[in-house]
Amino acid sequence: MRNYQKKHNNPYQLPHNVYMQCLYAIRDYDRLKKEMDDVLYASPSPDGQPRGSDISDVTASKAMRLEALGKRCEAVEQAIVYLPPEYRKGIMDNIMYGAGYPTDAGEATYRRWRCRFVYHAAQNLGLI
């Protein structure tokens, strides 16, 4: 599927590189959620037992990693709040999996809301 932004009369138009960064951040959402779970429940050493002074280092590194992953996930989650509930699943499926838009609304409507969603996600990610 082509990654297209409407060029005329579009107040949500982003520079191409920012648009692509934001799309890939949204597409990476499922992997980030899984990685957060993996970091949270991973054992700190190969044998599963923390060693002496490594406890605070392991805990601190886990906390920093979880915070970084959480910020990216939260940026996407906050952006999706701007969408009407009936369009959320269709737009997320379209961006993440390349699925077609549902037939409950016109394609132009979905494209318009997708553009707004990507714009707000870019704002939340600090790309613009």
mmCIF file of N, CA and C in Angstrom:
data_model
loop_
_atom_site.group_PDB
_atom_site.id
_atom_site.type_symbol
_atom_site.label_atom_id
_atom_site.label_comp_id
_atom_site.label_asym_id
_atom_site.label_seq_id
_atom_site.Cartn_x
_atom_site.Cartn_y
_atom_site.Cartn_z
ATOM 1 N N MET A 1 0.845 -1.179 0.000
ATOM 2 C CA MET A 1 0.000 0.000 0.000
ATOM 3 C C MET A 1 0.885 1.235 0.000
ATOM 4 N N ARG A 2 0.481 2.195 -0.751
ATOM 5 C CA ARG A 2 1.232 3.433 -0.877
ATOM 6 C C ARG A 2 0.979 4.319 0.337
ATOM 7 N N ASN A 3 2.040 4.968 0.802
ATOM 8 C CA ASN A 3 1.927 5.902 1.917
ATOM 9 C C ASN A 3 1.726 7.291 1.343
ATOM 10 N N TYR A 4 0.502 7.739 1.351
ATOM 11 C CA TYR A 4 0.129 8.966 0.680
ATOM 12 C C TYR A 4 -0.414 9.978 1.666
ATOM 13 N N GLN A 5 0.043 11.224 1.500
ATOM 14 C CA GLN A 5 -0.512 12.354 2.246
ATOM 15 C C GLN A 5 -1.155 13.299 1.236
ATOM 16 N N LYS A 6 -2.315 13.734 1.527
ATOM 17 C CA LYS A 6 -2.969 14.720 0.678
ATOM 18 C C LYS A 6 -2.138 16.006 0.730
ATOM 19 N N LYS A 7 -1.892 16.605 -0.409
ATOM 20 C CA LYS A 7 -1.001 17.765 -0.470
ATOM 21 C C LYS A 7 -1.736 19.100 -0.443
ATOM 22 N N HIS A 8 -2.945 19.149 -0.973
ATOM 23 C CA HIS A 8 -3.688 20.403 -1.068
ATOM 24 C C HIS A 8 -4.744 20.487 0.028
ATOM 25 N N ASN A 9 -4.850 21.656 0.631
ATOM 26 C CA ASN A 9 -5.838 21.906 1.688
ATOM 27 C C ASN A 9 -5.745 20.883 2.820
ATOM 28 N N ASN A 10 -4.528 20.598 3.238
ATOM 29 C CA ASN A 10 -4.310 19.638 4.314
ATOM 30 C C ASN A 10 -3.548 20.324 5.447
ATOM 31 N N PRO A 11 -4.250 20.732 6.513
ATOM 32 C CA PRO A 11 -3.546 21.389 7.616
ATOM 33 C C PRO A 11 -2.682 20.420 8.430
ATOM 34 N N TYR A 12 -2.817 19.122 8.193
ATOM 35 C CA TYR A 12 -2.069 18.112 8.946
ATOM 36 C C TYR A 12 -0.917 17.517 8.144
ATOM 37 N N GLN A 13 -0.509 18.161 7.081
ATOM 38 C CA GLN A 13 0.561 17.631 6.246
ATOM 39 C C GLN A 13 1.900 17.729 6.975
ATOM 40 N N LEU A 14 2.665 16.663 6.907
ATOM 41 C CA LEU A 14 3.968 16.582 7.545
ATOM 42 C C LEU A 14 5.057 16.482 6.485
ATOM 43 N N PRO A 15 6.281 16.893 6.812
ATOM 44 C CA PRO A 15 7.392 16.609 5.903
ATOM 45 C C PRO A 15 7.507 15.099 5.691
ATOM 46 N N HIS A 16 7.926 14.702 4.525
ATOM 47 C CA HIS A 16 7.931 13.284 4.154
ATOM 48 C C HIS A 16 8.703 12.429 5.161
ATOM 49 N N ASN A 17 9.893 12.848 5.552
ATOM 50 C CA ASN A 17 10.695 12.044 6.479
ATOM 51 C C ASN A 17 10.033 11.915 7.846
ATOM 52 N N VAL A 18 9.411 12.962 8.322
ATOM 53 C CA VAL A 18 8.697 12.914 9.600
ATOM 54 C C VAL A 18 7.500 11.981 9.488
ATOM 55 N N TYR A 19 6.800 12.067 8.367
ATOM 56 C CA TYR A 19 5.644 11.204 8.127
ATOM 57 C C TYR A 19 6.050 9.732 8.156
ATOM 58 N N MET A 20 7.156 9.414 7.496
ATOM 59 C CA MET A 20 7.605 8.025 7.450
ATOM 60 C C MET A 20 8.086 7.548 8.829
ATOM 61 N N GLN A 21 8.794 8.399 9.572
ATOM 62 C CA GLN A 21 9.224 8.032 10.924
ATOM 63 C C GLN A 21 8.022 7.725 11.806
ATOM 64 N N CYS A 22 7.004 8.541 11.679
ATOM 65 C CA CYS A 22 5.811 8.364 12.489
ATOM 66 C C CYS A 22 5.069 7.078 12.104
ATOM 67 N N LEU A 23 4.962 6.811 10.808
ATOM 68 C CA LEU A 23 4.315 5.567 10.368
ATOM 69 C C LEU A 23 5.036 4.349 10.931
ATOM 70 N N TYR A 24 6.361 4.368 10.884
ATOM 71 C CA TYR A 24 7.104 3.217 11.395
ATOM 72 C C TYR A 24 7.010 3.109 12.911
ATOM 73 N N ALA A 25 6.892 4.215 13.595
ATOM 74 C CA ALA A 25 6.696 4.166 15.048
ATOM 75 C C ALA A 25 5.339 3.536 15.372
ATOM 76 N N ILE A 26 4.323 3.870 14.580
ATOM 77 C CA ILE A 26 2.990 3.292 14.794
ATOM 78 C C ILE A 26 3.012 1.801 14.450
ATOM 79 N N ARG A 27 3.682 1.441 13.355
ATOM 80 C CA ARG A 27 3.754 0.035 12.956
ATOM 81 C C ARG A 27 4.510 -0.811 13.974
ATOM 82 N N ASP A 28 5.376 -0.175 14.720
ATOM 83 C CA ASP A 28 6.199 -0.863 15.707
ATOM 84 C C ASP A 28 5.487 -1.021 17.055
ATOM 85 N N TYR A 29 4.269 -0.534 17.163
ATOM 86 C CA TYR A 29 3.544 -0.500 18.435
ATOM 87 C C TYR A 29 3.402 -1.879 19.073
ATOM 88 N N ASP A 30 2.985 -2.880 18.322
ATOM 89 C CA ASP A 30 2.798 -4.226 18.880
ATOM 90 C C ASP A 30 4.114 -4.802 19.395
ATOM 91 N N ARG A 31 5.199 -4.604 18.650
ATOM 92 C CA ARG A 31 6.493 -5.114 19.077
ATOM 93 C C ARG A 31 6.955 -4.418 20.359
ATOM 94 N N LEU A 32 6.709 -3.115 20.448
ATOM 95 C CA LEU A 32 7.093 -2.372 21.646
ATOM 96 C C LEU A 32 6.344 -2.878 22.875
ATOM 97 N N LYS A 33 5.054 -3.140 22.732
ATOM 98 C CA LYS A 33 4.262 -3.671 23.848
ATOM 99 C C LYS A 33 4.806 -5.029 24.294
ATOM 100 N N LYS A 34 5.147 -5.871 23.326
ATOM 101 C CA LYS A 34 5.698 -7.185 23.649
ATOM 102 C C LYS A 34 7.063 -7.038 24.320
ATOM 103 N N GLU A 35 7.871 -6.124 23.821
ATOM 104 C CA GLU A 35 9.192 -5.921 24.416
ATOM 105 C C GLU A 35 9.079 -5.385 25.851
ATOM 106 N N MET A 36 8.079 -4.542 26.106
ATOM 107 C CA MET A 36 7.864 -4.061 27.469
ATOM 108 C C MET A 36 7.563 -5.226 28.404
ATOM 109 N N ASP A 37 6.731 -6.151 27.966
ATOM 110 C CA ASP A 37 6.429 -7.337 28.778
ATOM 111 C C ASP A 37 7.679 -8.187 28.987
ATOM 112 N N ASP A 38 8.481 -8.339 27.921
ATOM 113 C CA ASP A 38 9.697 -9.137 28.029
ATOM 114 C C ASP A 38 10.686 -8.507 29.015
ATOM 115 N N VAL A 39 10.840 -7.199 28.949
ATOM 116 C CA VAL A 39 11.761 -6.519 29.864
ATOM 117 C C VAL A 39 11.252 -6.626 31.287
ATOM 118 N N LEU A 40 9.974 -6.475 31.456
ATOM 119 C CA LEU A 40 9.397 -6.513 32.799
ATOM 120 C C LEU A 40 9.564 -7.871 33.461
ATOM 121 N N TYR A 41 9.393 -8.941 32.704
ATOM 122 C CA TYR A 41 9.424 -10.278 33.285
ATOM 123 C C TYR A 41 10.712 -11.046 33.001
ATOM 124 N N ALA A 42 11.700 -10.401 32.394
ATOM 125 C CA ALA A 42 12.968 -11.070 32.097
ATOM 126 C C ALA A 42 13.773 -11.260 33.378
ATOM 127 N N SER A 43 14.531 -12.328 33.421
ATOM 128 C CA SER A 43 15.396 -12.553 34.583
ATOM 129 C C SER A 43 16.662 -11.715 34.416
ATOM 130 N N PRO A 44 17.214 -11.228 35.506
ATOM 131 C CA PRO A 44 18.342 -10.304 35.437
ATOM 132 C C PRO A 44 19.670 -10.941 35.047
ATOM 133 N N SER A 45 19.832 -12.228 35.204
ATOM 134 C CA SER A 45 21.077 -12.892 34.830
ATOM 135 C C SER A 45 20.743 -14.240 34.204
ATOM 136 N N PRO A 46 21.713 -14.867 33.541
ATOM 137 C CA PRO A 46 21.423 -16.137 32.868
ATOM 138 C C PRO A 46 20.848 -17.210 33.785
ATOM 139 N N ASP A 47 21.274 -17.252 35.043
ATOM 140 C CA ASP A 47 20.753 -18.280 35.944
ATOM 141 C C ASP A 47 19.514 -17.824 36.707
ATOM 142 N N GLY A 48 19.077 -16.567 36.472
ATOM 143 C CA GLY A 48 17.863 -16.076 37.094
ATOM 144 C C GLY A 48 18.058 -15.468 38.461
ATOM 145 N N GLN A 49 19.276 -15.471 38.989
ATOM 146 C CA GLN A 49 19.554 -14.932 40.317
ATOM 147 C C GLN A 49 20.362 -13.647 40.203
ATOM 148 N N PRO A 50 19.912 -12.549 40.816
ATOM 149 C CA PRO A 50 20.701 -11.330 40.807
ATOM 150 C C PRO A 50 21.963 -11.511 41.636
ATOM 151 N N ARG A 51 23.005 -10.808 41.268
ATOM 152 C CA ARG A 51 24.276 -10.930 41.970
ATOM 153 C C ARG A 51 24.594 -9.638 42.701
ATOM 154 N N GLY A 52 24.810 -9.705 43.993
ATOM 155 C CA GLY A 52 25.293 -8.629 44.842
ATOM 156 C C GLY A 52 24.929 -7.228 44.423
ATOM 157 N N SER A 53 25.926 -6.460 43.985
ATOM 158 C CA SER A 53 25.721 -5.045 43.656
ATOM 159 C C SER A 53 25.032 -4.859 42.307
ATOM 160 N N ASP A 54 24.854 -5.940 41.530
ATOM 161 C CA ASP A 54 24.206 -5.834 40.224
ATOM 162 C C ASP A 54 22.716 -5.577 40.335
ATOM 163 N N ILE A 55 22.130 -5.783 41.511
ATOM 164 C CA ILE A 55 20.684 -5.644 41.666
ATOM 165 C C ILE A 55 20.229 -4.244 41.277
ATOM 166 N N SER A 56 20.882 -3.218 41.805
ATOM 167 C CA SER A 56 20.449 -1.852 41.503
ATOM 168 C C SER A 56 20.721 -1.501 40.049
ATOM 169 N N ASP A 57 21.826 -1.987 39.489
ATOM 170 C CA ASP A 57 22.135 -1.700 38.090
ATOM 171 C C ASP A 57 21.112 -2.344 37.166
ATOM 172 N N VAL A 58 20.752 -3.559 37.453
ATOM 173 C CA VAL A 58 19.771 -4.269 36.635
ATOM 174 C C VAL A 58 18.412 -3.584 36.744
ATOM 175 N N THR A 59 18.040 -3.240 37.954
ATOM 176 C CA THR A 59 16.757 -2.588 38.165
ATOM 177 C C THR A 59 16.712 -1.232 37.481
ATOM 178 N N ALA A 60 17.787 -0.480 37.590
ATOM 179 C CA ALA A 60 17.843 0.846 36.952
ATOM 180 C C ALA A 60 17.792 0.724 35.436
ATOM 181 N N SER A 61 18.522 -0.229 34.885
ATOM 182 C CA SER A 61 18.509 -0.372 33.424
ATOM 183 C C SER A 61 17.141 -0.828 32.926
ATOM 184 N N LYS A 62 16.488 -1.709 33.688
ATOM 185 C CA LYS A 62 15.128 -2.130 33.323
ATOM 186 C C LYS A 62 14.172 -0.947 33.371
ATOM 187 N N ALA A 63 14.293 -0.137 34.413
ATOM 188 C CA ALA A 63 13.410 1.019 34.567
ATOM 189 C C ALA A 63 13.605 2.017 33.434
ATOM 190 N N MET A 64 14.848 2.259 33.057
ATOM 191 C CA MET A 64 15.109 3.201 31.956
ATOM 192 C C MET A 64 14.581 2.657 30.636
ATOM 193 N N ARG A 65 14.774 1.369 30.405
ATOM 194 C CA ARG A 65 14.288 0.750 29.165
ATOM 195 C C ARG A 65 12.759 0.780 29.117
ATOM 196 N N LEU A 66 12.119 0.446 30.227
ATOM 197 C CA LEU A 66 10.653 0.478 30.279
ATOM 198 C C LEU A 66 10.118 1.887 30.062
ATOM 199 N N GLU A 67 10.801 2.877 30.603
ATOM 200 C CA GLU A 67 10.361 4.262 30.420
ATOM 201 C C GLU A 67 10.458 4.676 28.962
ATOM 202 N N ALA A 68 11.564 4.339 28.302
ATOM 203 C CA ALA A 68 11.739 4.695 26.895
ATOM 204 C C ALA A 68 10.684 4.020 26.021
ATOM 205 N N LEU A 69 10.460 2.730 26.258
ATOM 206 C CA LEU A 69 9.450 2.003 25.481
ATOM 207 C C LEU A 69 8.052 2.532 25.783
ATOM 208 N N GLY A 70 7.805 2.822 27.063
ATOM 209 C CA GLY A 70 6.493 3.321 27.468
ATOM 210 C C GLY A 70 6.151 4.660 26.843
ATOM 211 N N LYS A 71 7.144 5.534 26.707
ATOM 212 C CA LYS A 71 6.891 6.840 26.096
ATOM 213 C C LYS A 71 6.464 6.705 24.643
ATOM 214 N N ARG A 72 7.123 5.804 23.907
ATOM 215 C CA ARG A 72 6.750 5.614 22.498
ATOM 216 C C ARG A 72 5.348 5.013 22.385
ATOM 217 N N CYS A 73 5.045 4.036 23.227
ATOM 218 C CA CYS A 73 3.710 3.434 23.203
ATOM 219 C C CYS A 73 2.651 4.451 23.606
ATOM 220 N N GLU A 74 2.932 5.230 24.614
ATOM 221 C CA GLU A 74 1.979 6.225 25.083
ATOM 222 C C GLU A 74 1.708 7.300 24.043
ATOM 223 N N ALA A 75 2.715 7.638 23.249
ATOM 224 C CA ALA A 75 2.530 8.637 22.196
ATOM 225 C C ALA A 75 1.494 8.161 21.180
ATOM 226 N N VAL A 76 1.554 6.891 20.826
ATOM 227 C CA VAL A 76 0.584 6.325 19.878
ATOM 228 C C VAL A 76 -0.787 6.227 20.545
ATOM 229 N N GLU A 77 -0.827 5.795 21.791
ATOM 230 C CA GLU A 77 -2.103 5.650 22.497
ATOM 231 C C GLU A 77 -2.798 6.988 22.698
ATOM 232 N N GLN A 78 -2.033 8.047 22.968
ATOM 233 C CA GLN A 78 -2.635 9.368 23.126
ATOM 234 C C GLN A 78 -3.131 9.909 21.796
ATOM 235 N N ALA A 79 -2.446 9.591 20.712
ATOM 236 C CA ALA A 79 -2.868 10.078 19.398
ATOM 237 C C ALA A 79 -4.164 9.418 18.953
ATOM 238 N N ILE A 80 -4.349 8.167 19.302
ATOM 239 C CA ILE A 80 -5.556 7.458 18.854
ATOM 240 C C ILE A 80 -6.802 7.975 19.559
ATOM 241 N N VAL A 81 -6.627 8.653 20.683
ATOM 242 C CA VAL A 81 -7.758 9.227 21.408
ATOM 243 C C VAL A 81 -8.436 10.318 20.566
ATOM 244 N N TYR A 82 -7.701 10.961 19.674
ATOM 245 C CA TYR A 82 -8.259 12.013 18.827
ATOM 246 C C TYR A 82 -9.220 11.470 17.774
ATOM 247 N N LEU A 83 -9.160 10.162 17.524
ATOM 248 C CA LEU A 83 -10.029 9.562 16.510
ATOM 249 C C LEU A 83 -11.382 9.197 17.094
ATOM 250 N N PRO A 84 -12.429 9.289 16.286
ATOM 251 C CA PRO A 84 -13.726 8.757 16.746
ATOM 252 C C PRO A 84 -13.593 7.241 16.943
ATOM 253 N N PRO A 85 -14.241 6.705 17.951
ATOM 254 C CA PRO A 85 -14.089 5.271 18.267
ATOM 255 C C PRO A 85 -14.389 4.334 17.098
ATOM 256 N N GLU A 86 -15.315 4.711 16.231
ATOM 257 C CA GLU A 86 -15.693 3.808 15.141
ATOM 258 C C GLU A 86 -14.622 3.689 14.054
ATOM 259 N N TYR A 87 -13.636 4.605 14.029
ATOM 260 C CA TYR A 87 -12.587 4.573 13.006
ATOM 261 C C TYR A 87 -11.263 4.038 13.536
ATOM 262 N N ARG A 88 -11.114 3.865 14.816
ATOM 263 C CA ARG A 88 -9.829 3.517 15.419
ATOM 264 C C ARG A 88 -9.272 2.188 14.917
ATOM 265 N N LYS A 89 -10.065 1.146 14.976
ATOM 266 C CA LYS A 89 -9.579 -0.174 14.576
ATOM 267 C C LYS A 89 -9.230 -0.206 13.089
ATOM 268 N N GLY A 90 -10.057 0.386 12.260
ATOM 269 C CA GLY A 90 -9.796 0.392 10.821
ATOM 270 C C GLY A 90 -8.513 1.116 10.467
ATOM 271 N N ILE A 91 -8.261 2.246 11.121
ATOM 272 C CA ILE A 91 -7.059 3.019 10.829
ATOM 273 C C ILE A 91 -5.817 2.315 11.363
ATOM 274 N N MET A 92 -5.892 1.774 12.571
ATOM 275 C CA MET A 92 -4.741 1.047 13.118
ATOM 276 C C MET A 92 -4.423 -0.192 12.283
ATOM 277 N N ASP A 93 -5.432 -0.945 11.879
ATOM 278 C CA ASP A 93 -5.205 -2.123 11.040
ATOM 279 C C ASP A 93 -4.612 -1.733 9.697
ATOM 280 N N ASN A 94 -5.069 -0.614 9.144
ATOM 281 C CA ASN A 94 -4.551 -0.154 7.869
ATOM 282 C C ASN A 94 -3.081 0.224 7.976
ATOM 283 N N ILE A 95 -2.711 0.955 8.996
ATOM 284 C CA ILE A 95 -1.320 1.387 9.137
ATOM 285 C C ILE A 95 -0.418 0.219 9.535
ATOM 286 N N MET A 96 -0.837 -0.577 10.494
ATOM 287 C CA MET A 96 0.029 -1.623 11.034
ATOM 288 C C MET A 96 0.130 -2.856 10.139
ATOM 289 N N TYR A 97 -0.959 -3.243 9.526
ATOM 290 C CA TYR A 97 -0.979 -4.502 8.783
ATOM 291 C C TYR A 97 -1.267 -4.335 7.289
ATOM 292 N N GLY A 98 -1.525 -3.127 6.835
ATOM 293 C CA GLY A 98 -1.813 -2.905 5.422
ATOM 294 C C GLY A 98 -3.198 -3.377 5.017
ATOM 295 N N ALA A 99 -4.079 -3.555 5.967
ATOM 296 C CA ALA A 99 -5.438 -4.013 5.679
ATOM 297 C C ALA A 99 -6.233 -2.888 5.020
ATOM 298 N N GLY A 100 -7.222 -3.259 4.249
ATOM 299 C CA GLY A 100 -8.092 -2.258 3.638
ATOM 300 C C GLY A 100 -8.997 -1.629 4.681
ATOM 301 N N TYR A 101 -9.527 -0.475 4.331
ATOM 302 C CA TYR A 101 -10.445 0.194 5.252
ATOM 303 C C TYR A 101 -11.786 -0.536 5.279
ATOM 304 N N PRO A 102 -12.468 -0.556 6.417
ATOM 305 C CA PRO A 102 -13.809 -1.142 6.472
ATOM 306 C C PRO A 102 -14.777 -0.360 5.579
ATOM 307 N N THR A 103 -15.906 -0.963 5.306
ATOM 308 C CA THR A 103 -16.861 -0.339 4.388
ATOM 309 C C THR A 103 -17.935 0.469 5.110
ATOM 310 N N ASP A 104 -17.772 0.682 6.421
ATOM 311 C CA ASP A 104 -18.790 1.426 7.156
ATOM 312 C C ASP A 104 -18.741 2.927 6.892
ATOM 313 N N ALA A 105 -17.659 3.418 6.287
ATOM 314 C CA ALA A 105 -17.537 4.830 5.920
ATOM 315 C C ALA A 105 -16.724 4.901 4.635
ATOM 316 N N GLY A 106 -16.740 6.057 4.008
ATOM 317 C CA GLY A 106 -16.003 6.226 2.769
ATOM 318 C C GLY A 106 -14.495 6.217 2.975
ATOM 319 N N GLU A 107 -13.773 5.874 1.929
ATOM 320 C CA GLU A 107 -12.321 5.823 2.004
ATOM 321 C C GLU A 107 -11.721 7.200 2.280
ATOM 322 N N ALA A 108 -12.321 8.231 1.730
ATOM 323 C CA ALA A 108 -11.831 9.594 1.970
ATOM 324 C C ALA A 108 -11.944 9.965 3.445
ATOM 325 N N THR A 109 -12.994 9.513 4.091
ATOM 326 C CA THR A 109 -13.167 9.777 5.521
ATOM 327 C C THR A 109 -12.066 9.100 6.313
ATOM 328 N N TYR A 110 -11.778 7.839 6.002
ATOM 329 C CA TYR A 110 -10.706 7.134 6.701
ATOM 330 C C TYR A 110 -9.351 7.792 6.447
ATOM 331 N N ARG A 111 -9.112 8.214 5.230
ATOM 332 C CA ARG A 111 -7.840 8.878 4.924
ATOM 333 C C ARG A 111 -7.692 10.186 5.692
ATOM 334 N N ARG A 112 -8.776 10.930 5.789
ATOM 335 C CA ARG A 112 -8.743 12.193 6.535
ATOM 336 C C ARG A 112 -8.408 11.952 8.004
ATOM 337 N N TRP A 113 -9.051 10.968 8.620
ATOM 338 C CA TRP A 113 -8.784 10.669 10.022
ATOM 339 C C TRP A 113 -7.409 10.048 10.220
ATOM 340 N N ARG A 114 -6.961 9.272 9.263
ATOM 341 C CA ARG A 114 -5.611 8.702 9.334
ATOM 342 C C ARG A 114 -4.575 9.817 9.342
ATOM 343 N N CYS A 115 -4.766 10.811 8.510
ATOM 344 C CA CYS A 115 -3.848 11.942 8.434
ATOM 345 C C CYS A 115 -3.778 12.675 9.779
ATOM 346 N N ARG A 116 -4.922 12.881 10.383
ATOM 347 C CA ARG A 116 -4.965 13.545 11.690
ATOM 348 C C ARG A 116 -4.282 12.696 12.758
ATOM 349 N N PHE A 117 -4.514 11.398 12.715
ATOM 350 C CA PHE A 117 -3.908 10.489 13.677
ATOM 351 C C PHE A 117 -2.384 10.511 13.575
ATOM 352 N N VAL A 118 -1.869 10.437 12.359
ATOM 353 C CA VAL A 118 -0.417 10.451 12.163
ATOM 354 C C VAL A 118 0.164 11.785 12.614
ATOM 355 N N TYR A 119 -0.534 12.866 12.349
ATOM 356 C CA TYR A 119 -0.069 14.192 12.770
ATOM 357 C C TYR A 119 0.029 14.280 14.295
ATOM 358 N N HIS A 120 -0.994 13.840 14.989
ATOM 359 C CA HIS A 120 -0.986 13.890 16.448
ATOM 360 C C HIS A 120 0.059 12.940 17.031
ATOM 361 N N ALA A 121 0.263 11.780 16.406
ATOM 362 C CA ALA A 121 1.303 10.870 16.864
ATOM 363 C C ALA A 121 2.679 11.512 16.694
ATOM 364 N N ALA A 122 2.888 12.206 15.589
ATOM 365 C CA ALA A 122 4.169 12.897 15.370
ATOM 366 C C ALA A 122 4.395 13.976 16.423
ATOM 367 N N GLN A 123 3.336 14.690 16.776
ATOM 368 C CA GLN A 123 3.457 15.685 17.844
ATOM 369 C C GLN A 123 3.833 15.020 19.172
ATOM 370 N N ASN A 124 3.149 13.939 19.503
ATOM 371 C CA ASN A 124 3.399 13.245 20.760
ATOM 372 C C ASN A 124 4.794 12.617 20.814
ATOM 373 N N LEU A 125 5.306 12.203 19.660
ATOM 374 C CA LEU A 125 6.647 11.608 19.607
ATOM 375 C C LEU A 125 7.736 12.682 19.608
ATOM 376 N N GLY A 126 7.337 13.936 19.471
ATOM 377 C CA GLY A 126 8.317 15.026 19.454
ATOM 378 C C GLY A 126 9.009 15.191 18.115
ATOM 379 N N LEU A 127 8.383 14.701 17.045
ATOM 380 C CA LEU A 127 8.966 14.818 15.716
ATOM 381 C C LEU A 127 8.682 16.165 15.059
ATOM 382 N N ILE A 128 7.637 16.846 15.531
ATOM 383 C CA ILE A 128 7.336 18.184 15.014
ATOM 384 C C ILE A 128 7.138 19.138 16.185
#
